[in-house]
Amino acid sequence: MLFRSTYLMATSMRQKERDWFQKELDSKGYAVTVLAGAGMGKSNSSEVPPLQPGSAFGTFFATGDLQVGATGTVTYRLGNRILGFGHPFFGLGAMEASLTSASIVDIFSGYQVSHHIATVGKTIGALVQDRNFSVAGVIGKMPHTVPFTVQVNDHTNGQKRTFHTEVFLHPDLTPSLVRLITRQAISQVHDMPGDSMAKVTTRITADEMGTVERKNTVFDPADIAVPATQDLTDILNIVAGNPQYPLPIRNGSVSVDI
């Protein structure tokens, strides 16, 4: 049984998706607990408070319409470089993810453990190291992320929505993150269980390979989000999940017509 020491917030994610993502992380050996991102909203303020020891900041693997990440505390700053958390995030070593401003609005006092409730501001830098004793970031350095778009058109309820996200690039985690985002995007638009059929177009662009596109028609008697992401899973496993030669993903999109 894994001892989970770090919390990962998934905003606007239903329990079913969080449970699926938790199993994905457990299978990969990450000691992380996936929680609902209740209270971790997006700040409407354009002002960015200066980061200094004691300030709150965010570390995000996915930003935009759907967020996956965490907030913590700055412990040290030197110029435009900061150290934070005082513990590892995922223990990924050198990396490049979004570093955001954040504000703590309240504290939830729990019997076993307490949590801070935060609002997240805009991206102000890049998280560049995730080590045993802390995470490190560079303010002003914009991270290289993967643009990922999910379009969902549900003819059964008349709802249509496009989700835009920026996902950090990592051979082990990026495939799981984009699957999580796609499943949740579909579930937000098509929120009623039951028989459904969908036409799905999946596009992934990666280095050396160019763009791969698959079109498919899928059916499920309970949750259409599961079969609608199967082509995405297959492509990502071949392209980015190849342990001998993973190819960096440059952008991707999924269009789902239910």
Coordinates of C-alpha atoms in Angstrom, one line a residue:
M1 CA 0.0 0.0 0.0
L2 CA 1.4 3.4 -1.0
F3 CA 2.0 6.1 1.6
R4 CA 0.6 9.2 0.0
S5 CA 2.3 12.4 1.2
T6 CA 1.2 14.9 -1.4
Y7 CA -2.3 16.2 -2.4
L8 CA -3.2 16.9 -6.1
M9 CA -6.3 19.0 -6.7
A10 CA -8.5 18.3 -9.8
T11 CA -10.9 21.1 -10.2
S12 CA -14.4 20.4 -11.6
M13 CA -13.7 16.7 -11.7
R14 CA -16.4 14.2 -10.8
Q15 CA -15.6 11.4 -8.4
K16 CA -15.5 8.8 -11.1
E17 CA -12.8 10.6 -13.0
R18 CA -10.8 11.3 -9.8
D19 CA -11.0 7.6 -8.8
W20 CA -9.8 6.6 -12.3
F21 CA -6.9 9.1 -12.2
Q22 CA -6.0 7.9 -8.7
K23 CA -5.7 4.3 -10.0
E24 CA -3.5 5.6 -12.8
L25 CA -1.1 7.3 -10.4
D26 CA -1.1 4.4 -8.0
S27 CA -0.2 2.0 -10.9
K28 CA 2.8 4.2 -11.8
G29 CA 4.0 4.4 -8.2
Y30 CA 3.3 8.0 -7.4
A31 CA 2.5 8.7 -3.7
V32 CA -0.1 11.3 -4.4
T33 CA -3.8 11.6 -3.2
V34 CA -6.2 13.1 -5.8
L35 CA -8.8 15.4 -4.2
A36 CA -11.6 17.5 -5.5
G37 CA -10.6 21.0 -6.2
A38 CA -13.5 22.6 -4.3
G39 CA -12.5 26.1 -3.4
M40 CA -9.5 26.1 -5.7
G41 CA -11.1 28.5 -8.1
K42 CA -9.6 30.9 -10.5
S43 CA -8.9 34.4 -9.3
N44 CA -10.5 37.3 -11.2
S45 CA -7.8 39.7 -10.0
S46 CA -5.3 41.0 -12.5
E47 CA -2.9 41.9 -9.7
V48 CA -0.1 39.5 -9.0
P49 CA 1.3 39.7 -5.5
P50 CA 5.1 39.5 -5.2
L51 CA 6.2 36.0 -4.2
Q52 CA 8.3 36.0 -1.0
P53 CA 8.8 33.5 1.8
G54 CA 5.4 32.7 3.2
S55 CA 3.5 33.5 0.0
A56 CA 1.2 31.0 -1.6
F57 CA 1.9 29.8 -5.2
G58 CA 0.5 27.2 -7.5
T59 CA 2.1 24.3 -9.3
F60 CA 0.0 23.0 -12.2
F61 CA 0.2 20.1 -14.6
A62 CA -2.9 21.4 -16.5
T63 CA -4.3 24.9 -16.7
G64 CA -7.2 26.5 -18.4
D65 CA -10.8 25.3 -18.4
L66 CA -9.9 22.2 -16.4
Q67 CA -7.1 22.5 -13.8
V68 CA -4.9 19.8 -12.2
G69 CA -2.3 20.9 -9.7
A70 CA -1.6 22.0 -6.2
T71 CA -0.8 25.1 -4.1
G72 CA 1.9 25.5 -1.6
T73 CA 4.2 28.0 0.2
V74 CA 7.3 29.8 -0.9
T75 CA 10.2 29.0 1.5
Y76 CA 13.0 30.9 -0.1
R77 CA 13.6 33.3 -2.9
L78 CA 16.8 34.5 -4.7
G79 CA 16.2 36.9 -7.5
N80 CA 13.7 35.3 -9.9
R81 CA 14.2 31.8 -8.4
I82 CA 12.1 30.3 -5.6
L83 CA 12.0 27.2 -3.5
G84 CA 8.7 25.9 -2.1
F85 CA 6.7 23.2 -0.5
G86 CA 9.5 21.9 1.8
H87 CA 8.7 18.4 0.3
P88 CA 8.5 16.8 -3.1
F89 CA 5.5 17.2 -5.4
F90 CA 5.7 14.0 -7.5
G91 CA 9.5 13.6 -7.3
L92 CA 9.9 14.1 -11.0
G93 CA 13.3 15.8 -11.0
A94 CA 13.9 18.2 -13.8
M95 CA 10.7 19.2 -15.4
E96 CA 8.7 22.2 -16.9
A97 CA 5.2 22.9 -15.6
S98 CA 3.1 26.0 -14.9
L99 CA 3.9 28.1 -11.8
T100 CA 1.0 30.4 -10.8
S101 CA 0.2 33.0 -8.3
A102 CA -2.3 32.0 -5.6
S103 CA -4.2 33.4 -2.6
I104 CA -5.3 31.5 0.5
V105 CA -8.9 32.5 1.3
D106 CA -9.7 30.2 4.2
I107 CA -8.5 27.2 6.2
F108 CA -10.6 24.0 6.5
S109 CA -9.9 22.6 10.0
G110 CA -10.1 18.8 9.9
Y111 CA -9.9 16.3 12.8
Q112 CA -7.1 14.3 11.1
V113 CA -5.7 16.9 8.7
S114 CA -6.5 20.5 7.8
H115 CA -6.4 22.0 4.3
H116 CA -6.0 25.5 3.0
I117 CA -8.6 26.8 0.4
A118 CA -7.0 28.8 -2.4
T119 CA -7.8 30.7 -5.5
V120 CA -5.4 30.5 -8.4
G121 CA -4.1 33.3 -10.5
K122 CA -2.4 33.4 -13.8
T123 CA 0.8 31.7 -14.9
I124 CA 3.8 33.7 -13.8
G125 CA 6.7 31.3 -14.3
A126 CA 7.8 27.7 -14.7
L127 CA 8.3 25.0 -12.2
V128 CA 11.6 23.5 -13.2
Q129 CA 12.6 21.1 -10.4
D130 CA 10.7 18.6 -8.2
R131 CA 13.2 17.2 -5.7
N132 CA 13.2 15.3 -2.4
F133 CA 13.4 18.5 -0.2
S134 CA 11.4 21.0 -2.3
V135 CA 10.2 22.2 -5.6
A136 CA 11.9 25.0 -7.5
G137 CA 10.6 27.5 -10.0
V138 CA 11.7 30.5 -12.1
I139 CA 9.5 33.5 -12.2
G140 CA 9.1 35.1 -15.6
K141 CA 10.1 32.0 -17.5
M142 CA 7.1 30.7 -19.3
P143 CA 6.8 26.9 -19.4
H144 CA 6.6 24.9 -22.6
T145 CA 3.2 23.2 -22.5
V146 CA 0.9 21.2 -24.8
P147 CA -2.3 22.9 -26.1
F148 CA -5.1 20.4 -25.9
T149 CA -8.7 21.1 -27.0
V150 CA -11.9 19.0 -26.4
Q151 CA -15.1 19.9 -28.3
V152 CA -18.3 18.2 -27.2
N153 CA -21.6 18.5 -29.0
D154 CA -24.4 16.6 -27.3
H155 CA -27.5 16.3 -29.5
T156 CA -29.5 14.6 -26.7
N157 CA -29.6 17.7 -24.5
G158 CA -28.7 20.5 -26.9
Q159 CA -25.5 21.4 -25.1
K160 CA -22.2 22.2 -26.8
R161 CA -18.9 23.3 -25.3
T162 CA -15.2 23.7 -26.2
F163 CA -12.6 23.1 -23.4
H164 CA -9.1 24.6 -23.8
T165 CA -6.2 23.5 -21.6
E166 CA -2.5 23.7 -21.5
V167 CA -0.8 20.4 -20.3
F168 CA 2.7 20.0 -19.1
L169 CA 5.0 17.7 -21.2
H170 CA 6.0 14.4 -19.5
P171 CA 6.3 10.9 -21.1
D172 CA 4.7 9.2 -18.1
L173 CA 2.0 11.7 -17.0
T174 CA 0.9 13.6 -20.1
P175 CA -1.0 10.7 -21.6
S176 CA -3.0 10.1 -18.4
L177 CA -3.7 13.8 -18.0
V178 CA -5.1 14.4 -21.4
R179 CA -7.3 11.3 -21.0
L180 CA -8.5 12.6 -17.7
I181 CA -9.3 16.0 -19.2
T182 CA -11.1 14.5 -22.2
R183 CA -13.2 12.2 -20.0
Q184 CA -14.2 15.1 -17.7
A185 CA -15.0 17.4 -20.6
I186 CA -17.4 14.8 -22.0
S187 CA -19.0 14.2 -18.6
Q188 CA -19.6 17.9 -18.0
V189 CA -21.6 18.3 -21.2
H190 CA -23.2 14.8 -21.3
D191 CA -24.0 14.4 -17.6
M192 CA -26.8 11.8 -17.8
P193 CA -26.1 8.1 -17.8
G194 CA -27.7 5.8 -20.3
D195 CA -27.4 4.5 -23.9
S196 CA -25.3 6.8 -26.1
M197 CA -23.5 6.8 -29.4
A198 CA -20.8 9.2 -30.4
K199 CA -18.7 10.1 -33.5
V200 CA -15.2 10.8 -32.3
T201 CA -12.3 12.5 -34.1
T202 CA -8.9 12.3 -32.4
R203 CA -5.9 14.2 -33.5
I204 CA -2.4 14.1 -31.9
T205 CA 0.7 15.9 -33.3
A206 CA 4.1 14.8 -32.1
D207 CA 7.8 15.3 -33.0
E208 CA 9.2 13.3 -35.9
M209 CA 5.7 11.8 -36.6
G210 CA 3.5 14.7 -37.6
T211 CA -0.2 14.4 -37.0
V212 CA -2.2 11.2 -36.5
E213 CA -5.9 11.4 -36.9
R214 CA -8.5 8.7 -36.1
K215 CA -12.3 8.8 -36.7
N216 CA -14.5 6.3 -35.0
T217 CA -18.1 5.7 -33.9
V218 CA -18.5 4.3 -30.4
F219 CA -21.4 3.2 -28.1
D220 CA -21.8 2.6 -24.4
P221 CA -24.9 1.7 -22.4
A222 CA -23.7 3.7 -19.3
D223 CA -20.8 6.1 -19.8
I224 CA -19.9 7.3 -23.3
A225 CA -16.8 9.0 -22.0
V226 CA -15.0 5.7 -21.6
P227 CA -15.1 4.4 -25.2
A228 CA -14.8 7.9 -26.6
T229 CA -11.3 8.1 -25.2
Q230 CA -10.1 4.7 -26.4
D231 CA -8.5 6.0 -29.7
L232 CA -6.8 8.7 -27.6
T233 CA -5.4 6.0 -25.3
D234 CA -4.2 3.9 -28.1
I235 CA -2.4 6.7 -29.9
L236 CA -0.8 8.1 -26.8
N237 CA 0.4 4.7 -25.7
I238 CA 2.1 4.2 -29.0
V239 CA 3.5 7.7 -29.5
A240 CA 4.3 9.1 -26.0
G241 CA 4.1 5.9 -23.9
N242 CA 6.8 4.0 -25.8
P243 CA 9.4 3.2 -23.2
Q244 CA 12.2 2.8 -25.8
Y245 CA 11.5 5.9 -27.8
P246 CA 8.8 8.3 -26.5
L247 CA 7.9 11.2 -28.8
P248 CA 7.1 14.6 -27.3
I249 CA 3.5 15.6 -28.0
R250 CA 3.1 19.1 -29.5
N251 CA -0.7 19.5 -29.5
G252 CA -3.9 17.5 -29.6
S253 CA -7.6 17.7 -29.9
V254 CA -10.7 15.5 -29.5
S255 CA -14.1 16.2 -31.1
V256 CA -17.0 14.3 -29.7
D257 CA -20.5 14.4 -31.4
I258 CA -23.0 12.6 -29.2

